[in-house]
PDB file of C-alpha atoms in Angstrom:
ATOM      1  CA  MET A1385      18.167 -22.597  10.626  1.00 42.00           C
ATOM      2  CA  LYS A1386      14.517 -22.781   9.641  1.00 45.00           C
ATOM      3  CA  LEU A1387      12.576 -19.549   9.303  1.00 43.00           C
ATOM      4  CA  ASP A1388       8.803 -19.588   9.534  1.00 49.00           C
ATOM      5  CA  ILE A1389       8.156 -16.786   7.045  1.00 45.00           C
ATOM      6  CA  PRO A1390       4.557 -15.482   6.948  1.00 45.00           C
ATOM      7  CA  SER A1391       2.816 -15.351   3.586  1.00 48.00           C
ATOM      8  CA  LEU A1392       1.904 -12.181   1.742  1.00 44.00           C
ATOM      9  CA  SER A1393      -1.658 -10.968   1.477  1.00 48.00           C
ATOM     10  CA  GLU A1394      -3.724 -12.655  -1.220  1.00 44.00           C
ATOM     11  CA  ALA A1395      -5.233  -9.265  -2.087  1.00 40.00           C
ATOM     12  CA  VAL A1396      -2.128  -8.285  -4.046  1.00 39.00           C
ATOM     13  CA  SER A1397      -3.002 -10.787  -6.780  1.00 39.00           C
ATOM     14  CA  THR A1398      -6.689  -9.865  -7.079  1.00 37.00           C
ATOM     15  CA  PRO A1399      -7.165  -6.766  -9.236  1.00 39.00           C
ATOM     16  CA  ALA A1400     -10.460  -4.923  -8.984  1.00 42.00           C
ATOM     17  CA  VAL A1401     -12.461  -3.690 -11.982  1.00 46.00           C
ATOM     18  CA  ALA A1402     -14.585  -0.533 -11.975  1.00 49.00           C
ATOM     19  CA  SER A1403     -18.167  -1.675 -12.425  1.00 84.00           C
ATOM     20  CA  LEU A1404     -20.602   0.291 -10.256  1.00 91.00           C
ATOM     21  CA  VAL A1405     -21.639   3.674 -11.664  1.00 93.00           C
ATOM     22  CA  LEU A1406     -23.665   6.207  -9.702  1.00 93.00           C
ATOM     23  CA  VAL A1407     -25.748   8.564 -11.844  1.00 93.00           C
ATOM     24  CA  VAL A1408     -26.711  11.814 -10.108  1.00 91.00           C
ATOM     25  CA  GLU A1409     -29.178  13.650 -12.322  1.00 88.00           C
ATOM     26  CA  GLY A1410     -32.222  15.744 -11.416  1.00 86.00           C
ATOM     27  CA  ASP A1411     -33.867  15.396 -14.826  1.00 85.00           C
ATOM     28  CA  GLU A1412     -35.758  12.102 -14.889  1.00 89.00           C
ATOM     29  CA  THR A1413     -35.494  11.631 -18.655  1.00 89.00           C
ATOM     30  CA  ARG A1414     -31.742  12.232 -18.722  1.00 88.00           C
ATOM     31  CA  ARG A1415     -31.287   9.976 -15.703  1.00 90.00           C
ATOM     32  CA  ALA A1416     -33.185   7.148 -17.383  1.00 91.00           C
ATOM     33  CA  CYS A1417     -31.277   7.536 -20.677  1.00 90.00           C
ATOM     34  CA  LEU A1418     -27.890   7.555 -18.948  1.00 89.00           C
ATOM     35  CA  SER A1419     -28.794   4.534 -16.850  1.00 92.00           C
ATOM     36  CA  ALA A1420     -29.989   2.596 -19.889  1.00 92.00           C
ATOM     37  CA  ALA A1421     -26.816   3.372 -21.857  1.00 91.00           C
ATOM     38  CA  LEU A1422     -24.569   2.399 -18.957  1.00 91.00           C
ATOM     39  CA  LYS A1423     -26.364  -0.899 -18.418  1.00 91.00           C
ATOM     40  CA  GLY A1424     -26.044  -1.608 -22.135  1.00 90.00           C
ATOM     41  CA  TRP A1425     -22.269  -1.163 -21.814  1.00 89.00           C
ATOM     42  CA  GLY A1426     -22.136  -3.718 -19.012  1.00 89.00           C
ATOM     43  CA  TYR A1427     -21.985  -1.407 -15.983  1.00 91.00           C
ATOM     44  CA  GLU A1428     -23.971  -1.900 -12.820  1.00 91.00           C
ATOM     45  CA  VAL A1429     -25.936   1.307 -12.246  1.00 93.00           C
ATOM     46  CA  VAL A1430     -27.550   3.076  -9.322  1.00 92.00           C
ATOM     47  CA  SER A1431     -29.146   6.496  -9.725  1.00 92.00           C
ATOM     48  CA  ALA A1432     -30.215   9.422  -7.598  1.00 91.00           C
ATOM     49  CA  ALA A1433     -32.263  12.538  -8.280  1.00 89.00           C
ATOM     50  CA  SER A1434     -30.601  14.707  -5.639  1.00 86.00           C
ATOM     51  CA  GLU A1435     -27.325  15.283  -3.873  1.00 86.00           C
ATOM     52  CA  ALA A1436     -28.651  14.039  -0.540  1.00 88.00           C
ATOM     53  CA  GLU A1437     -30.016  10.842  -2.107  1.00 91.00           C
ATOM     54  CA  ALA A1438     -26.714  10.219  -3.901  1.00 90.00           C
ATOM     55  CA  LEU A1439     -24.634  10.636  -0.734  1.00 90.00           C
ATOM     56  CA  ALA A1440     -26.980   8.281   1.106  1.00 90.00           C
ATOM     57  CA  LEU A1441     -26.444   5.663  -1.624  1.00 92.00           C
ATOM     58  CA  CYS A1442     -22.679   6.086  -1.262  1.00 90.00           C
ATOM     59  CA  THR A1443     -22.853   5.168   2.419  1.00 89.00           C
ATOM     60  CA  GLN A1444     -24.558   1.900   1.477  1.00 90.00           C
ATOM     61  CA  ARG A1445     -22.174   0.940  -1.318  1.00 89.00           C
ATOM     62  CA  TRP A1446     -19.258   2.944  -2.611  1.00 91.00           C
ATOM     63  CA  PRO A1447     -19.372   3.578  -6.393  1.00 91.00           C
ATOM     64  CA  ASP A1448     -16.407   3.184  -8.710  1.00 90.00           C
ATOM     65  CA  ILE A1449     -17.493   5.925 -11.111  1.00 91.00           C
ATOM     66  CA  VAL A1450     -19.869   8.846 -10.559  1.00 91.00           C
ATOM     67  CA  LEU A1451     -21.684  10.816 -13.259  1.00 90.00           C
ATOM     68  CA  CYS A1452     -22.999  13.996 -11.689  1.00 88.00           C
ATOM     69  CA  SER A1453     -25.035  16.691 -13.388  1.00 83.00           C
ATOM     70  CA  GLY A1454     -23.848  20.229 -12.814  1.00 75.00           C
ATOM     71  CA  ALA A1455     -27.437  21.424 -12.758  1.00 63.00           C
ATOM     72  CA  ILE A1456     -28.109  20.105  -9.253  1.00 60.00           C
ATOM     73  CA  SER A1457     -25.411  21.844  -7.234  1.00 68.00           C
ATOM     74  CA  GLY A1458     -22.817  19.647  -8.892  1.00 75.00           C
ATOM     75  CA  LEU A1459     -19.857  21.444  -7.339  1.00 80.00           C
ATOM     76  CA  ASP A1460     -21.337  21.144  -3.859  1.00 83.00           C
ATOM     77  CA  PHE A1461     -21.849  17.436  -4.468  1.00 84.00           C
ATOM     78  CA  CYS A1462     -18.225  17.040  -5.626  1.00 85.00           C
ATOM     79  CA  ARG A1463     -16.965  18.585  -2.397  1.00 86.00           C
ATOM     80  CA  ALA A1464     -19.305  16.531  -0.214  1.00 88.00           C
ATOM     81  CA  PHE A1465     -18.456  13.342  -2.104  1.00 87.00           C
ATOM     82  CA  ARG A1466     -14.700  13.837  -1.712  1.00 86.00           C
ATOM     83  CA  GLU A1467     -15.112  14.581   1.975  1.00 85.00           C
ATOM     84  CA  LEU A1468     -17.112  11.390   2.367  1.00 85.00           C
ATOM     85  CA  SER A1469     -14.634   9.307   0.352  1.00 80.00           C
ATOM     86  CA  GLN A1470     -11.801   9.453   2.951  1.00 79.00           C
ATOM     87  CA  GLY A1471      -9.288   8.147   0.436  1.00 72.00           C
ATOM     88  CA  ARG A1472     -11.478   5.496  -1.183  1.00 78.00           C
ATOM     89  CA  GLY A1473     -10.886   5.184  -4.912  1.00 80.00           C
ATOM     90  CA  SER A1474     -13.451   6.655  -7.293  1.00 86.00           C
ATOM     91  CA  TYR A1475     -13.637   8.599 -10.554  1.00 90.00           C
ATOM     92  CA  LEU A1476     -16.038  11.529 -10.663  1.00 90.00           C
ATOM     93  CA  ILE A1477     -17.203  12.991 -13.992  1.00 90.00           C
ATOM     94  CA  LEU A1478     -19.169  16.234 -13.832  1.00 88.00           C
ATOM     95  CA  LEU A1479     -21.746  16.612 -16.606  1.00 85.00           C
ATOM     96  CA  ALA A1480     -22.125  20.322 -17.379  1.00 82.00           C
ATOM     97  CA  ASP A1481     -24.334  22.032 -19.944  1.00 74.00           C
ATOM     98  CA  ILE A1482     -22.542  24.325 -22.345  1.00 66.00           C
ATOM     99  CA  HIS A1483     -23.963  27.467 -20.736  1.00 58.00           C
ATOM    100  CA  GLU A1484     -22.807  26.480 -17.223  1.00 61.00           C
ATOM    101  CA  ARG A1485     -19.556  28.054 -16.067  1.00 67.00           C
ATOM    102  CA  VAL A1486     -18.287  25.215 -13.898  1.00 69.00           C
ATOM    103  CA  VAL A1487     -15.243  23.926 -15.768  1.00 68.00           C
ATOM    104  CA  ASP A1488     -12.783  26.344 -14.148  1.00 70.00           C
ATOM    105  CA  CYS A1489     -13.578  25.257 -10.592  1.00 77.00           C
ATOM    106  CA  ALA A1490     -14.835  21.691 -11.117  1.00 79.00           C
ATOM    107  CA  LEU A1491     -11.423  20.086 -10.638  1.00 77.00           C
ATOM    108  CA  ASP A1492     -10.783  22.137  -7.515  1.00 78.00           C
ATOM    109  CA  ALA A1493     -14.113  20.920  -6.145  1.00 80.00           C
ATOM    110  CA  GLY A1494     -13.056  17.279  -6.556  1.00 81.00           C
ATOM    111  CA  ALA A1495     -14.124  16.286 -10.072  1.00 83.00           C
ATOM    112  CA  ASP A1496     -11.710  14.145 -12.086  1.00 85.00           C
ATOM    113  CA  ASP A1497     -13.189  15.083 -15.451  1.00 86.00           C
ATOM    114  CA  VAL A1498     -15.779  17.451 -16.950  1.00 86.00           C
ATOM    115  CA  LEU A1499     -17.965  16.499 -19.912  1.00 85.00           C
ATOM    116  CA  ILE A1500     -19.713  19.388 -21.640  1.00 82.00           C
ATOM    117  CA  ARG A1501     -23.213  18.633 -22.934  1.00 78.00           C
ATOM    118  CA  PRO A1502     -24.513  18.073 -25.504  1.00 80.00           C
ATOM    119  CA  ALA A1503     -22.033  15.247 -25.928  1.00 77.00           C
ATOM    120  CA  GLY A1504     -22.570  11.991 -27.765  1.00 82.00           C
ATOM    121  CA  LEU A1505     -22.640   8.574 -26.143  1.00 86.00           C
ATOM    122  CA  PRO A1506     -19.330   7.546 -27.782  1.00 88.00           C
ATOM    123  CA  GLU A1507     -17.561  10.431 -26.015  1.00 89.00           C
ATOM    124  CA  LEU A1508     -19.219   9.546 -22.715  1.00 88.00           C
ATOM    125  CA  ARG A1509     -18.160   5.927 -23.100  1.00 90.00           C
ATOM    126  CA  ALA A1510     -14.587   7.001 -23.869  1.00 89.00           C
ATOM    127  CA  ARG A1511     -14.521   9.093 -20.675  1.00 88.00           C
ATOM    128  CA  LEU A1512     -15.845   6.133 -18.686  1.00 90.00           C
ATOM    129  CA  MET A1513     -13.161   3.856 -20.111  1.00 89.00           C
ATOM    130  CA  ALA A1514     -10.518   6.432 -19.211  1.00 88.00           C
ATOM    131  CA  GLY A1515     -11.904   6.523 -15.679  1.00 86.00           C
ATOM    132  CA  ALA A1516     -11.801   2.730 -15.470  1.00 86.00           C
ATOM    133  CA  ARG A1517      -8.136   2.737 -16.569  1.00 86.00           C
ATOM    134  CA  PHE A1518      -7.341   5.390 -13.973  1.00 85.00           C
ATOM    135  CA  LEU A1519      -8.976   3.332 -11.229  1.00 84.00           C
ATOM    136  CA  ALA A1520      -7.179   0.179 -12.367  1.00 84.00           C
ATOM    137  CA  MET A1521      -3.804   1.939 -12.183  1.00 85.00           C
ATOM    138  CA  GLN A1522      -4.678   3.461  -8.814  1.00 79.00           C
ATOM    139  CA  ARG A1523      -5.650   0.105  -7.376  1.00 80.00           C
ATOM    140  CA  ASP A1524      -2.599  -1.568  -8.888  1.00 82.00           C
ATOM    141  CA  LEU A1525      -0.394   1.041  -7.225  1.00 83.00           C
ATOM    142  CA  THR A1526      -2.181   0.541  -3.914  1.00 78.00           C
ATOM    143  CA  GLN A1527      -1.700  -3.228  -4.132  1.00 84.00           C
ATOM    144  CA  LYS A1528       1.994  -2.840  -4.977  1.00 88.00           C
ATOM    145  CA  ASN A1529       2.448  -0.507  -2.013  1.00 85.00           C
ATOM    146  CA  GLN A1530       0.738  -3.098   0.177  1.00 86.00           C
ATOM    147  CA  LEU A1531       3.065  -5.787  -1.194  1.00 88.00           C
ATOM    148  CA  ILE A1532       6.112  -3.622  -0.430  1.00 90.00           C
ATOM    149  CA  THR A1533       4.869  -2.903   3.086  1.00 87.00           C
ATOM    150  CA  GLU A1534       4.219  -6.580   3.813  1.00 88.00           C
ATOM    151  CA  THR A1535       7.588  -7.596   2.314  1.00 89.00           C
ATOM    152  CA  LEU A1536       9.438  -5.082   4.488  1.00 90.00           C
ATOM    153  CA  ASP A1537       7.584  -6.362   7.538  1.00 89.00           C
ATOM    154  CA  ILE A1538       8.603  -9.937   6.702  1.00 89.00           C
ATOM    155  CA  LEU A1539      12.224  -8.872   6.221  1.00 89.00           C
ATOM    156  CA  ARG A1540      12.196  -7.140   9.605  1.00 89.00           C
ATOM    157  CA  GLN A1541      10.912 -10.339  11.213  1.00 88.00           C
ATOM    158  CA  VAL A1542      13.552 -12.448   9.461  1.00 87.00           C
ATOM    159  CA  HIS A1543      16.365 -10.063  10.425  1.00 86.00           C
ATOM    160  CA  ALA A1544      15.163 -10.042  14.032  1.00 85.00           C
ATOM    161  CA  ARG A1545      15.313 -13.860  14.150  1.00 86.00           C
ATOM    162  CA  ILE A1546      18.754 -13.918  12.518  1.00 83.00           C
ATOM    163  CA  ASP A1547      20.026 -11.309  14.992  1.00 81.00           C
ATOM    164  CA  LYS A1548      18.699 -13.383  17.888  1.00 82.00           C
ATOM    165  CA  ASP A1549      20.498 -16.501  16.621  1.00 79.00           C
ATOM    166  CA  LEU A1550      23.727 -14.563  16.090  1.00 77.00           C
ATOM    167  CA  VAL A1551      23.589 -13.206  19.639  1.00 78.00           C
ATOM    168  CA  GLU A1552      23.259 -16.747  20.970  1.00 78.00           C
ATOM    169  CA  ALA A1553      26.150 -17.885  18.758  1.00 76.00           C
ATOM    170  CA  LYS A1554      28.299 -15.049  20.093  1.00 76.00           C
ATOM    171  CA  LYS A1555      27.512 -16.040  23.674  1.00 76.00           C
ATOM    172  CA  PHE A1556      28.524 -19.613  22.889  1.00 74.00           C
ATOM    173  CA  GLN A1557      31.767 -18.490  21.253  1.00 73.00           C
ATOM    174  CA  GLN A1558      32.612 -16.300  24.250  1.00 72.00           C
ATOM    175  CA  SER A1559      31.964 -19.229  26.588  1.00 73.00           C
ATOM    176  CA  LEU A1560      34.792 -21.163  24.903  1.00 70.00           C
ATOM    177  CA  LEU A1561      37.284 -18.677  26.358  1.00 69.00           C
ATOM    178  CA  ARG A1562      37.106 -19.879  29.946  1.00 66.00           C
ATOM    179  CA  GLU A1563      40.505 -18.650  31.132  1.00 73.00           C
ATOM    180  CA  ARG A1564      41.070 -14.986  30.294  1.00 74.00           C
ATOM    181  CA  TYR A1565      44.053 -14.363  32.628  1.00 76.00           C
ATOM    182  CA  ARG A1566      46.926 -16.545  33.768  1.00 75.00           C
ATOM    183  CA  ALA A1567      49.971 -15.715  35.822  1.00 77.00           C
ATOM    184  CA  MET A1568      53.066 -17.502  34.539  1.00 74.00           C
ATOM    185  CA  GLU A1569      56.713 -17.682  35.378  1.00 73.00           C
ATOM    186  CA  GLY A1570      58.341 -14.759  33.702  1.00 70.00           C
ATOM    187  CA  GLY A1571      55.116 -12.894  32.932  1.00 75.00           C
ATOM    188  CA  ASN A1572      51.348 -12.837  32.845  1.00 78.00           C
ATOM    189  CA  LEU A1573      49.017 -13.863  30.020  1.00 76.00           C
ATOM    190  CA  SER A1574      45.789 -11.947  29.322  1.00 79.00           C
ATOM    191  CA  MET A1575      43.378 -12.929  26.561  1.00 74.00           C
ATOM    192  CA  MET A1576      40.401 -11.154  25.039  1.00 74.00           C
ATOM    193  CA  LEU A1577      38.004 -12.255  22.298  1.00 71.00           C
ATOM    194  CA  ARG A1578      35.998  -9.631  20.427  1.00 69.00           C
ATOM    195  CA  SER A1579      34.165 -10.496  17.201  1.00 67.00           C
ATOM    196  CA  ALA A1580      34.174  -8.051  14.326  1.00 63.00           C
ATOM    197  CA  GLY A1581      30.421  -8.549  14.054  1.00 60.00           C
ATOM    198  CA  HIS A1582      27.943 -10.665  15.950  1.00 59.00           C
ATOM    199  CA  VAL A1583      30.055 -13.786  15.674  1.00 62.00           C
ATOM    200  CA  GLY A1584      33.343 -14.815  14.076  1.00 61.00           C
ATOM    201  CA  GLY A1585      35.177 -17.985  13.248  1.00 61.00           C
ATOM    202  CA  ASP A1586      38.392 -17.323  15.199  1.00 66.00           C
ATOM    203  CA  LEU A1587      39.443 -18.137  18.769  1.00 71.00           C
ATOM    204  CA  VAL A1588      42.303 -17.151  21.063  1.00 73.00           C
ATOM    205  CA  GLY A1589      44.268 -19.384  23.399  1.00 73.00           C
ATOM    206  CA  TYR A1590      47.689 -20.652  24.428  1.00 74.00           C
ATOM    207  CA  PHE A1591      49.534 -23.942  24.779  1.00 73.00           C
ATOM    208  CA  PRO A1592      52.766 -24.922  26.462  1.00 75.00           C
ATOM    209  CA  VAL A1593      55.618 -25.689  24.087  1.00 76.00           C
ATOM    210  CA  ARG A1594      58.398 -26.463  26.543  1.00 77.00           C
ATOM    211  CA  PRO A1595      59.431 -25.150  29.916  1.00 77.00           C
ATOM    212  CA  GLY A1596      59.636 -21.380  29.692  1.00 73.00           C
ATOM    213  CA  VAL A1597      58.021 -21.274  26.228  1.00 80.00           C
ATOM    214  CA  VAL A1598      54.288 -20.744  25.596  1.00 77.00           C
ATOM    215  CA  GLY A1599      52.584 -20.734  22.233  1.00 76.00           C
ATOM    216  CA  CYS A1600      49.680 -18.387  21.529  1.00 74.00           C
ATOM    217  CA  LEU A1601      46.942 -18.682  18.915  1.00 69.00           C
ATOM    218  CA  ALA A1602      44.622 -15.964  17.617  1.00 68.00           C
TER     219      ALA A1602
END
């Protein structure tokens, strides 16, 4: 029996790498410095000076990592960003000045991490690398779940085809028992064939041995 098994999605073997960083910073100097550092580390960077501008950029192209300043309604942006994400993967780092009391509620608002300024570039880079690892694991998990889903779907298709073939085999086996009842001298013969599963390898029947003697097979 040949089974035409569909192939799995090619996406499961193509891991994605976090590369696009959105910088949301109202201070022009800080925004320029962050953008320059990120580009030097090999990231693709887009920047916005306001929450509204940042959300508009997200609708055009979804960022992998977001650096958002707490000074421009950062918590409000976190909430709006998560509402806009609708399950799309991203890592949001809230940049808060030391005098800002946002750490306690930043995670509840949707931030994945909080970096207190002043912080050096090495610490910022370490947080970005942690975010990239988080996204890689998240995407790997998503791809594995997709692989499992597709595999289960293929198995259901295969089992459905096997069941169909077994039903046809059972019908054929039942057709071999053409005579289910026979009246004989000295008694009547009744035969029934029921497979333990869809189909079995046994048959029932009878054969004359000599006058008055009948042999049965099962």
